[in-house]
Amino acid sequence: MYPAPFQYHRAKTVDEAVGLLAGIGEGARVLAGGQSLLAILKLRFDEPTDLVDIGRIANLDQIDDAGEVINIGALATHNRIGASAIAEAIPIVSDCANGIADNQVRNLGTIGGSVASGDPSCDWPTLLHTLDGEILCQGPDGARTLDINGFVEDLYQTALKPAEIITGLRFKKPAAGSGGAYCTFKRCAPAYPTIAVGVQLTIRNGQVDSSRIALGSAGLTPIRASAAEAELTGGSLGADEINKAAEAAVAAADPYDDRRGSAEFKRQLIATLTKRAIAIAQRRAGGETVKNSPEYY
Amino acid sequence: MNDRILITVTVNGAPHEREVEPRLLLVQFIREELGLTGTHIGCDTSYCGACTVLLNDLPIKSCTMLAVQADGYEVRTVEGLEKDGKLHAVQDAFSEHHALQCGYCTPGMLMSACHLLETNARPTDLEIRKSIQGNLCRCTGYSNIIKAIASAADKIQEVSGQEVAGGNPV
Ligand SMILES: Cc1cc2nc3c(=O)[nH]c(=O)nc-3n(C[C@H](O)[C@H](O)[C@H](O)COP(=O)(O)OP(=O)(O)OC[C@H]3O[C@@H](n4cnc5c(N)ncnc54)[C@H](O)[C@@H]3O)c2cc1C
Ligand code: FES
Ligand code: FES
């Protein structure tokens, strides 16, 4: 299948990319790894006049974990993040990066593209909700930093302004005593999750100091399940609290019937995966090493 | 509109310069421009992995990459596995263990398997399975493919330090 014809531009710098996008206007699209965009172009769901390839902008794929905040360049691929020191140190990052699609897709797909696509099935936005992340952008009016909350406004729609690109993502290193897990259920490796649940807990003296729970593929945008978090915070992760949190997560979701499953099936998955992610997060918060990878049908 | 672009892609060690339409996919460049039809198009939607090639030594799906994105890069395809008339150890193992039936998925399987063995000389069963999670086979049921990759790993280990049966240093 051929995409409709377009002009191709390869940007060498962020400024050049923004300049090209602003100059061309409405018909221009950013091309990063192409793992979402090319499928859309081949099916001709979109017919841009121009593609601005940012894939070779130098130093936009760096992963910096020197300080208290972890910075990941927009062009870091899923596989590079999955094999990095931060994935080693923060297991929820490894869960997410290594659970995306298959080896081939992970070698090209980027974290910036995953966030920019505004796709509720993409895992990075859900993970960034779990880790309270921020998005670094640059556009014709300069640079700005956006909160992940509210960034995905609607299905495939983000808060990015015209000609604005994502340059990086960042989140605070989880505190000592904090543990997280990202659990997904999928048809097979080269498929988006049917449901994804991210949980990050900080536990002190057996008590939950803070908790974050986010859901992917559970509605038109990634969903932060604040009511579910409230069920856990201040408690001691008793069975009753965990059940209530799972129920609240289901209530926060708005799943729909599709090829991956019925809305009812997805609700059950949300409950199951929320409990599973809480259990793994709790063990990891206690210093245990717990393996976690996607589960398939 | 749609100006052609001059690109150079090194395929199996040989540089190829062509003027291409930006919308040309890498798999079409390989098959139609260069005539290397060993790389197959199965689904054309990035699910099946039949089109898997190595780009700068990493497996990717060539139906989901533009040829212009590979400009200046190195591509390896199934045609590059055989050296001096001898099959690569992985090819030999696929033949020996009946790891193919119709053969449609095989070029992609071989490239994923090669990448695994180039980066992990002693893969576990799980690592072998994970390495082909993006390669669909509708015939074999995978068991013989997994056996073949494990046996190729053993073969390469046996002759490590020397040239392997396929003549390919690994
Ligand atoms: C078979 C298959 C299975 C997959 N399974 C999963 C999965 O399980 N989980 C998952 O999370 N993802 C999955 N994906 C999607 C994959 O993660 C993509 O890599 C990712 O969604 C997009 O990243 P990209 O670099 O390829 O972006 P592209 O495809 O190049 O771009 C995607 C969109 O974002 C825009 N864009 C890209 N980068 C930027 C930027 N820096 N600034 C502004 N806009 C930008 C583009 O214009 C485009 O609209 C799958 C993809 C395939 C093909
Ligand atoms: S043809 Fe490329 S993945 Fe199926
Ligand atoms: S041998 Fe027929 S698809 Fe694999």
XYZ file of C-alpha atoms and ligand atoms in Angstrom:
528
model
C 0.000 0.000 0.000
C 1.352 3.405 -0.930
C 0.651 6.522 1.087
C -0.660 9.454 -0.965
C 2.200 11.549 -2.365
C 3.879 14.076 -0.088
C 7.003 16.193 0.077
C 9.716 15.010 2.437
C 11.908 17.239 4.596
C 14.615 16.095 6.977
C 15.172 18.487 9.864
C 18.628 18.653 11.438
C 17.609 20.674 14.479
C 14.503 21.321 16.558
C 14.462 24.934 15.354
C 14.596 23.807 11.740
C 11.736 21.326 12.316
C 9.564 23.988 13.970
C 10.401 26.458 11.177
C 9.454 23.942 8.492
C 6.199 23.018 10.242
C 5.231 26.657 10.754
C 6.144 27.572 7.164
C 4.216 24.709 5.571
C 1.183 25.047 7.830
C -1.809 22.744 8.027
C -0.688 20.016 5.632
C 2.531 19.190 7.492
C 3.030 16.257 9.858
C 5.956 15.284 12.064
C 7.563 11.925 11.278
C 9.493 10.265 14.115
C 9.670 6.449 14.149
C 6.691 6.120 11.827
C 5.232 3.183 13.753
C 1.881 4.912 14.168
C 1.986 7.462 11.374
C 2.899 5.180 8.471
C -0.051 2.865 9.107
C -2.341 5.914 9.032
C -0.791 7.175 5.786
C -0.865 3.754 4.115
C -4.557 3.378 4.918
C -4.984 6.978 3.699
C -6.783 8.017 6.852
C -4.605 11.095 6.501
C -3.016 12.655 3.424
C -0.502 15.284 4.528
C 1.169 17.457 1.902
C 4.505 17.314 3.707
C 6.344 15.180 6.226
C 8.975 16.745 8.439
C 11.288 13.935 9.531
C 12.718 14.703 12.977
C 14.265 11.237 13.304
C 17.849 12.424 12.830
C 17.898 15.467 15.069
C 21.052 15.011 17.124
C 20.862 14.436 20.886
C 17.081 14.226 20.972
C 17.279 10.578 22.038
C 19.273 11.060 25.221
C 18.230 9.540 28.532
C 19.488 11.610 31.456
C 19.126 10.242 34.968
C 21.852 12.231 36.682
C 19.625 14.345 38.949
C 16.388 13.900 40.850
C 14.453 14.245 37.613
C 14.718 11.812 34.747
C 14.730 13.355 31.298
C 14.040 11.241 28.249
C 14.525 12.739 24.785
C 11.527 12.487 22.454
C 13.419 10.277 20.007
C 14.434 7.603 22.530
C 13.025 4.347 21.176
C 11.055 1.916 23.320
C 13.916 -0.586 23.102
C 16.574 1.942 24.079
C 14.560 2.973 27.125
C 13.855 -0.684 27.945
C 17.568 -1.495 27.926
C 18.623 1.661 29.801
C 19.819 2.145 33.357
C 16.532 3.812 34.293
C 14.571 0.701 33.286
C 16.925 -1.282 35.481
C 16.452 1.097 38.410
C 12.725 1.756 37.984
C 10.989 -1.517 37.099
C 7.696 0.103 36.052
C 9.615 1.791 33.221
C 10.916 -1.598 32.106
C 7.407 -3.097 32.290
C 6.131 -0.384 29.976
C 9.012 -0.115 27.498
C 9.569 -3.838 27.041
C 5.863 -4.614 26.870
C 5.177 -2.399 23.864
C 4.531 -4.319 20.639
C 7.432 -6.498 19.442
C 11.155 -6.149 18.978
C 10.882 -4.658 15.486
C 8.357 -1.979 16.463
C 10.296 -1.177 19.649
C 13.420 -0.545 17.586
C 11.757 2.296 15.658
C 8.884 3.613 17.783
C 9.722 6.576 20.014
C 8.411 7.836 23.342
C 7.712 11.261 21.814
C 5.619 9.718 19.049
C 3.734 7.592 21.534
C 2.773 10.671 23.559
C 2.125 12.942 20.555
C -0.188 10.478 18.849
C -2.887 11.081 21.473
C -3.785 7.418 21.193
C -5.380 6.055 24.405
C -3.873 2.658 23.584
C -0.321 3.980 23.582
C 1.439 3.003 26.784
C 3.744 5.942 27.497
C 0.998 8.504 28.219
C -0.533 6.075 30.717
C 2.863 5.475 32.304
C 3.534 9.220 32.509
C 0.201 9.631 34.296
C 1.346 6.989 36.762
C 4.668 8.775 37.333
C 3.225 12.301 37.286
C 5.260 13.246 34.233
C 5.716 16.399 32.206
C 6.080 17.043 28.512
C 8.700 19.398 27.121
C 7.648 21.107 23.914
C 9.034 23.630 21.516
C 7.086 25.675 19.010
C 7.133 28.969 17.119
C 6.524 30.812 20.421
C 9.384 29.077 22.202
C 9.615 26.264 24.715
C 7.023 25.284 27.322
C 6.407 22.441 29.734
C 3.025 20.775 29.964
C 1.562 18.528 32.620
C 0.602 15.050 31.411
C -2.788 15.622 33.080
C -5.012 16.982 30.346
C -2.364 16.672 27.634
C -4.392 14.120 25.684
C -7.596 16.096 25.226
C -9.615 13.656 23.186
C -9.114 10.684 20.897
C -5.947 11.430 18.850
C -6.047 15.033 20.041
C -3.400 16.636 22.229
C -2.647 20.043 23.712
C 0.183 20.569 21.191
C -0.240 23.802 19.237
C 0.318 23.990 15.482
C 4.009 23.550 14.583
C 4.857 22.585 18.156
C 6.883 19.440 18.745
C 7.658 17.354 21.786
C 11.359 17.482 22.610
C 11.352 15.377 25.762
C 9.531 13.844 28.673
C 10.432 14.002 32.330
C 9.382 12.693 35.704
C 10.763 12.658 39.229
C 12.690 9.599 40.342
C 10.362 7.607 42.590
C 11.245 8.129 46.255
C 12.743 5.441 48.451
C 9.997 3.085 49.583
C 8.164 3.603 46.326
C 7.304 0.805 43.934
C 5.293 0.554 40.768
C 3.963 -1.857 38.185
C 2.533 -1.540 34.702
C 0.308 -4.473 33.786
C -1.189 -5.139 30.372
C -3.371 -7.757 28.750
C -3.013 -8.119 24.968
C -4.020 -10.354 22.097
C -0.400 -10.903 21.057
C 2.880 -8.985 21.077
C 2.323 -6.906 17.920
C -0.968 -5.544 19.238
C -1.971 -2.659 21.444
C -3.094 -3.597 24.947
C -6.730 -4.483 25.473
C -6.342 -2.868 28.894
C -3.322 -1.399 30.669
C -3.071 -0.367 34.325
C -0.196 1.525 35.935
C 0.179 1.750 39.718
C 2.831 3.571 41.740
C 2.758 3.336 45.552
C 4.925 4.922 48.197
C 4.741 2.937 51.394
C 6.122 3.966 54.788
C 5.880 1.720 57.842
C 3.255 -0.386 56.111
C 1.120 2.619 55.302
C 0.456 4.038 51.850
C 1.862 7.573 51.775
C 0.862 8.242 48.215
C -0.580 6.320 45.325
C -1.169 6.863 41.649
C -3.284 4.738 39.357
C -3.733 5.263 35.617
C -5.593 3.300 32.947
C -4.800 2.847 29.254
C -7.064 1.635 26.436
C -9.909 2.191 28.885
C -11.614 5.131 27.183
C -10.944 7.861 24.628
C -7.960 9.216 26.566
C -5.609 7.815 29.168
C -7.428 7.979 32.506
C -6.102 8.903 35.920
C -8.173 6.986 38.503
C -8.025 9.501 41.373
C -10.901 7.937 43.310
C -9.080 4.602 43.230
C -5.939 6.291 44.526
C -7.944 7.776 47.403
C -9.072 4.289 48.441
C -5.427 3.320 49.005
C -3.785 6.474 50.329
C -3.485 6.468 54.111
C -4.446 2.793 54.337
C -2.412 -0.344 54.752
C -3.352 -2.225 51.562
C -5.884 -4.499 53.200
C -7.996 -6.739 50.974
C -11.004 -4.489 51.416
C -9.080 -1.358 50.380
C -7.653 -3.119 47.347
C -11.098 -4.324 46.259
C -12.519 -0.841 46.665
C -9.651 0.633 44.651
C -10.277 -1.887 41.863
C -13.979 -1.002 41.873
C -13.165 2.708 41.744
C -10.775 2.119 38.843
C -13.539 0.341 36.933
C -15.905 3.230 37.690
C -13.358 5.757 36.375
C -13.041 3.943 33.052
C -15.196 4.353 29.999
C -14.350 1.331 27.845
C -16.074 0.546 24.578
C -16.746 -2.625 22.576
C -14.249 -3.285 19.828
C -12.281 -6.119 18.217
C -10.214 -6.480 21.362
C -13.201 -7.236 23.529
C -16.517 -6.042 24.910
C -16.777 -3.165 27.344
C -17.857 -5.630 30.022
C -14.814 -7.834 29.443
C -12.578 -4.779 29.664
C -14.155 -3.726 32.964
C -13.304 -7.107 34.409
C -9.776 -6.766 33.102
C -9.423 -3.341 34.736
C -10.393 -4.819 38.105
C -8.043 -7.789 37.724
C -5.085 -5.799 36.415
C -5.526 -3.075 39.045
C -5.293 -5.680 41.826
C -2.355 -7.362 40.132
C -0.477 -4.084 39.648
C -1.103 -3.066 43.275
C 0.266 -6.424 44.472
C 3.427 -6.140 42.360
C 3.900 -2.462 43.270
C 3.641 -3.333 46.957
C 6.272 -6.069 46.679
C 8.585 -3.826 44.695
C 8.120 -1.011 47.206
C 9.395 -3.496 49.768
C 12.557 -4.009 47.752
C 11.612 -7.300 46.111
C 12.540 -8.003 42.489
C 9.376 -9.018 40.654
C 9.243 -10.005 36.991
C 6.312 -8.593 35.081
C 5.504 -8.800 31.393
C 2.322 -8.521 29.331
C -0.168 -11.336 29.524
C -1.666 -12.639 26.306
C -5.105 -14.111 25.609
C 4.645 18.111 -5.250
C 6.303 14.849 -4.449
C 9.828 15.586 -5.636
C 12.065 12.572 -5.921
C 14.919 12.340 -3.495
C 18.368 10.880 -4.025
C 19.203 8.285 -1.384
C 22.012 5.819 -0.800
C 21.236 2.649 1.105
C 23.847 -0.034 1.698
C 22.179 -3.394 1.269
C 24.088 -6.545 2.167
C 27.313 -4.568 2.008
C 26.768 -2.918 -1.374
C 25.770 0.758 -1.620
C 22.782 1.498 -3.867
C 22.018 5.009 -5.036
C 18.513 5.712 -6.326
C 16.141 8.600 -6.861
C 12.934 7.640 -5.092
C 9.518 9.022 -4.328
C 9.359 9.924 -0.620
C 6.344 7.658 -0.181
C 8.250 4.567 -1.366
C 8.399 2.043 1.476
C 11.706 0.414 2.358
C 10.317 -3.014 1.491
C 9.326 -1.787 -1.973
C 12.758 -0.243 -2.422
C 14.363 -3.573 -1.562
C 12.030 -5.712 -3.673
C 11.171 -3.501 -6.621
C 14.126 -1.125 -6.996
C 16.842 -3.628 -6.098
C 15.070 -6.822 -7.171
C 15.797 -8.541 -3.858
C 12.527 -10.406 -3.500
C 13.638 -12.605 -0.608
C 12.109 -10.075 1.786
C 8.376 -10.750 1.730
C 5.302 -8.591 2.154
C 2.725 -10.441 4.221
C 0.263 -8.191 5.982
C 1.606 -4.809 4.852
C 0.335 -3.420 8.167
C 3.320 -4.084 10.475
C 1.823 -7.112 12.212
C 3.299 -10.241 10.593
C 7.049 -9.582 10.408
C 7.546 -11.266 7.000
C 9.244 -8.046 5.861
C 11.755 -8.004 8.742
C 15.237 -6.813 7.776
C 18.147 -5.597 9.866
C 18.639 -1.835 9.804
C 22.009 -0.904 11.281
C 21.962 -4.392 12.848
C 18.504 -4.031 14.456
C 15.417 -5.882 13.226
C 12.675 -3.622 11.862
C 9.600 -4.116 9.699
C 10.467 -2.748 6.282
C 6.783 -2.298 5.329
C 6.560 0.335 8.053
C 9.519 2.490 7.135
C 10.043 4.854 4.230
C 13.037 4.206 1.987
C 14.106 7.828 2.552
C 14.328 7.099 6.296
C 17.013 4.488 5.527
C 19.161 6.930 3.552
C 22.813 6.483 4.552
C 22.048 3.396 6.616
C 22.923 -0.291 6.316
C 20.293 -2.892 5.573
C 20.717 -6.641 5.695
C 18.248 -8.978 4.028
C 17.932 -12.739 3.774
C 19.990 -12.675 0.564
C 22.967 -11.500 2.611
C 23.005 -14.540 4.888
C 24.551 -16.991 2.448
C 28.306 -16.543 2.010
C 30.449 -18.140 -0.713
C 27.698 -20.540 -1.656
C 27.281 -21.763 1.911
C 24.170 -21.240 3.975
C 24.312 -19.382 7.281
C 24.153 -21.610 10.368
C 20.604 -20.404 11.042
C 19.511 -21.304 7.516
C 21.076 -24.749 7.858
C 19.291 -25.272 11.158
C 15.921 -24.226 9.703
C 16.394 -26.768 6.940
C 17.564 -29.515 9.269
C 14.746 -29.027 11.803
C 11.918 -28.524 9.281
C 11.370 -25.033 10.623
C 9.454 -24.007 7.520
C 6.572 -25.259 5.481
C 5.300 -22.692 2.977
C 8.347 -20.512 3.681
C 6.489 -17.229 3.596
C 7.505 -16.130 7.078
C 11.003 -17.604 6.817
C 13.045 -14.612 5.580
C 11.726 -12.506 8.451
C 12.194 -15.312 10.972
C 15.785 -15.782 9.845
C 16.611 -12.108 10.243
C 15.093 -11.961 13.744
C 16.951 -15.155 14.655
C 20.234 -13.796 13.300
C 19.858 -10.650 15.341
C 19.219 -12.702 18.468
C 22.305 -14.844 17.961
C 24.477 -11.838 17.171
C 23.549 -10.199 20.467
C 23.000 -13.242 22.685
C 25.165 -16.277 22.001
C 23.389 -18.513 24.523
C 19.722 -17.590 24.467
C 17.261 -19.315 26.787
C 14.079 -20.854 25.421
C 12.133 -17.791 26.603
C 14.606 -15.423 24.956
C 14.237 -17.325 21.685
C 10.457 -17.104 21.905
C 10.599 -13.383 22.687
C 12.957 -12.730 19.775
C 10.315 -13.914 17.293
C 7.288 -12.384 19.004
C 6.933 -10.027 16.051
C 7.122 -12.797 13.446
C 3.970 -14.672 12.597
C 4.042 -18.199 11.187
C 0.778 -19.718 9.997
C 2.235 -23.159 9.218
C 4.709 -24.610 11.655
C 3.258 -23.956 15.090
C 6.632 -22.436 16.013
C 8.061 -25.507 17.808
C 10.491 -26.393 15.058
C 11.468 -22.770 14.573
C 12.404 -22.535 18.240
C 14.322 -25.816 18.012
C 16.152 -24.615 14.920
C 17.243 -21.358 16.542
C 18.433 -23.214 19.660
C 20.370 -25.661 17.519
C 21.932 -22.851 15.467
C 23.069 -21.250 18.726
C 24.718 -24.537 19.746
C 26.335 -24.920 16.336
C 27.739 -21.423 16.427
C 29.079 -22.042 19.945
C 30.771 -25.283 18.827
C 32.688 -23.565 16.102
C 33.094 -20.223 17.827
C 36.433 -18.662 17.182
C 36.503 -20.208 13.746
C 34.309 -19.675 10.769
C 30.890 -21.270 11.257
C 29.375 -23.748 8.862
C 27.768 -20.934 6.916
C 31.027 -19.084 6.577
C 29.614 -16.189 8.534
C 31.588 -14.932 11.499
C 29.091 -14.393 14.275
C 2.154 -3.643 15.329
C 2.216 -2.491 16.301
C 1.936 -2.715 17.627
C 2.011 -1.678 18.549
N 1.756 -1.939 19.847
C 1.881 -0.949 20.761
C 1.681 -1.190 22.144
O 1.440 -2.310 22.570
N 1.791 -0.137 22.997
C 2.116 1.116 22.560
O 2.245 2.028 23.364
N 2.319 1.382 21.271
C 2.210 0.374 20.357
N 2.438 0.668 19.035
C 2.724 2.075 18.620
C 4.175 2.410 18.775
O 4.483 2.491 20.127
C 4.563 3.712 18.092
O 5.942 3.677 18.078
C 4.265 4.998 18.779
O 2.909 5.053 19.032
C 4.575 6.177 17.882
O 5.925 6.499 17.912
P 6.683 6.830 16.546
O 7.985 7.378 16.885
O 6.653 5.643 15.681
O 5.780 8.021 15.965
P 5.251 8.328 14.513
O 4.468 7.192 13.992
O 6.350 8.841 13.669
O 4.281 9.531 14.874
C 3.077 9.336 15.583
C 2.313 10.661 15.686
O 2.968 11.561 16.545
C 3.459 12.708 15.858
N 4.802 12.916 16.407
C 5.794 11.989 16.502
N 6.829 12.483 17.208
C 6.486 13.739 17.563
C 7.140 14.751 18.322
N 8.346 14.552 18.888
N 6.504 15.930 18.489
C 5.271 16.132 17.955
N 4.605 15.212 17.245
C 5.205 14.032 17.051
C 3.369 12.366 14.397
O 3.133 13.505 13.611
C 2.204 11.403 14.371
O 0.996 12.101 14.380
C 2.369 -0.360 18.100
C 2.645 -0.139 16.765
C 2.580 -1.181 15.858
C 2.907 -0.918 14.429
S 4.517 -7.200 5.769
Fe 5.560 -5.962 7.176
S 4.879 -6.708 9.054
Fe 3.661 -7.856 7.667
S 6.220 -21.550 7.104
Fe 4.349 -20.890 6.289
S 4.029 -19.048 7.418
Fe 5.736 -19.879 8.390
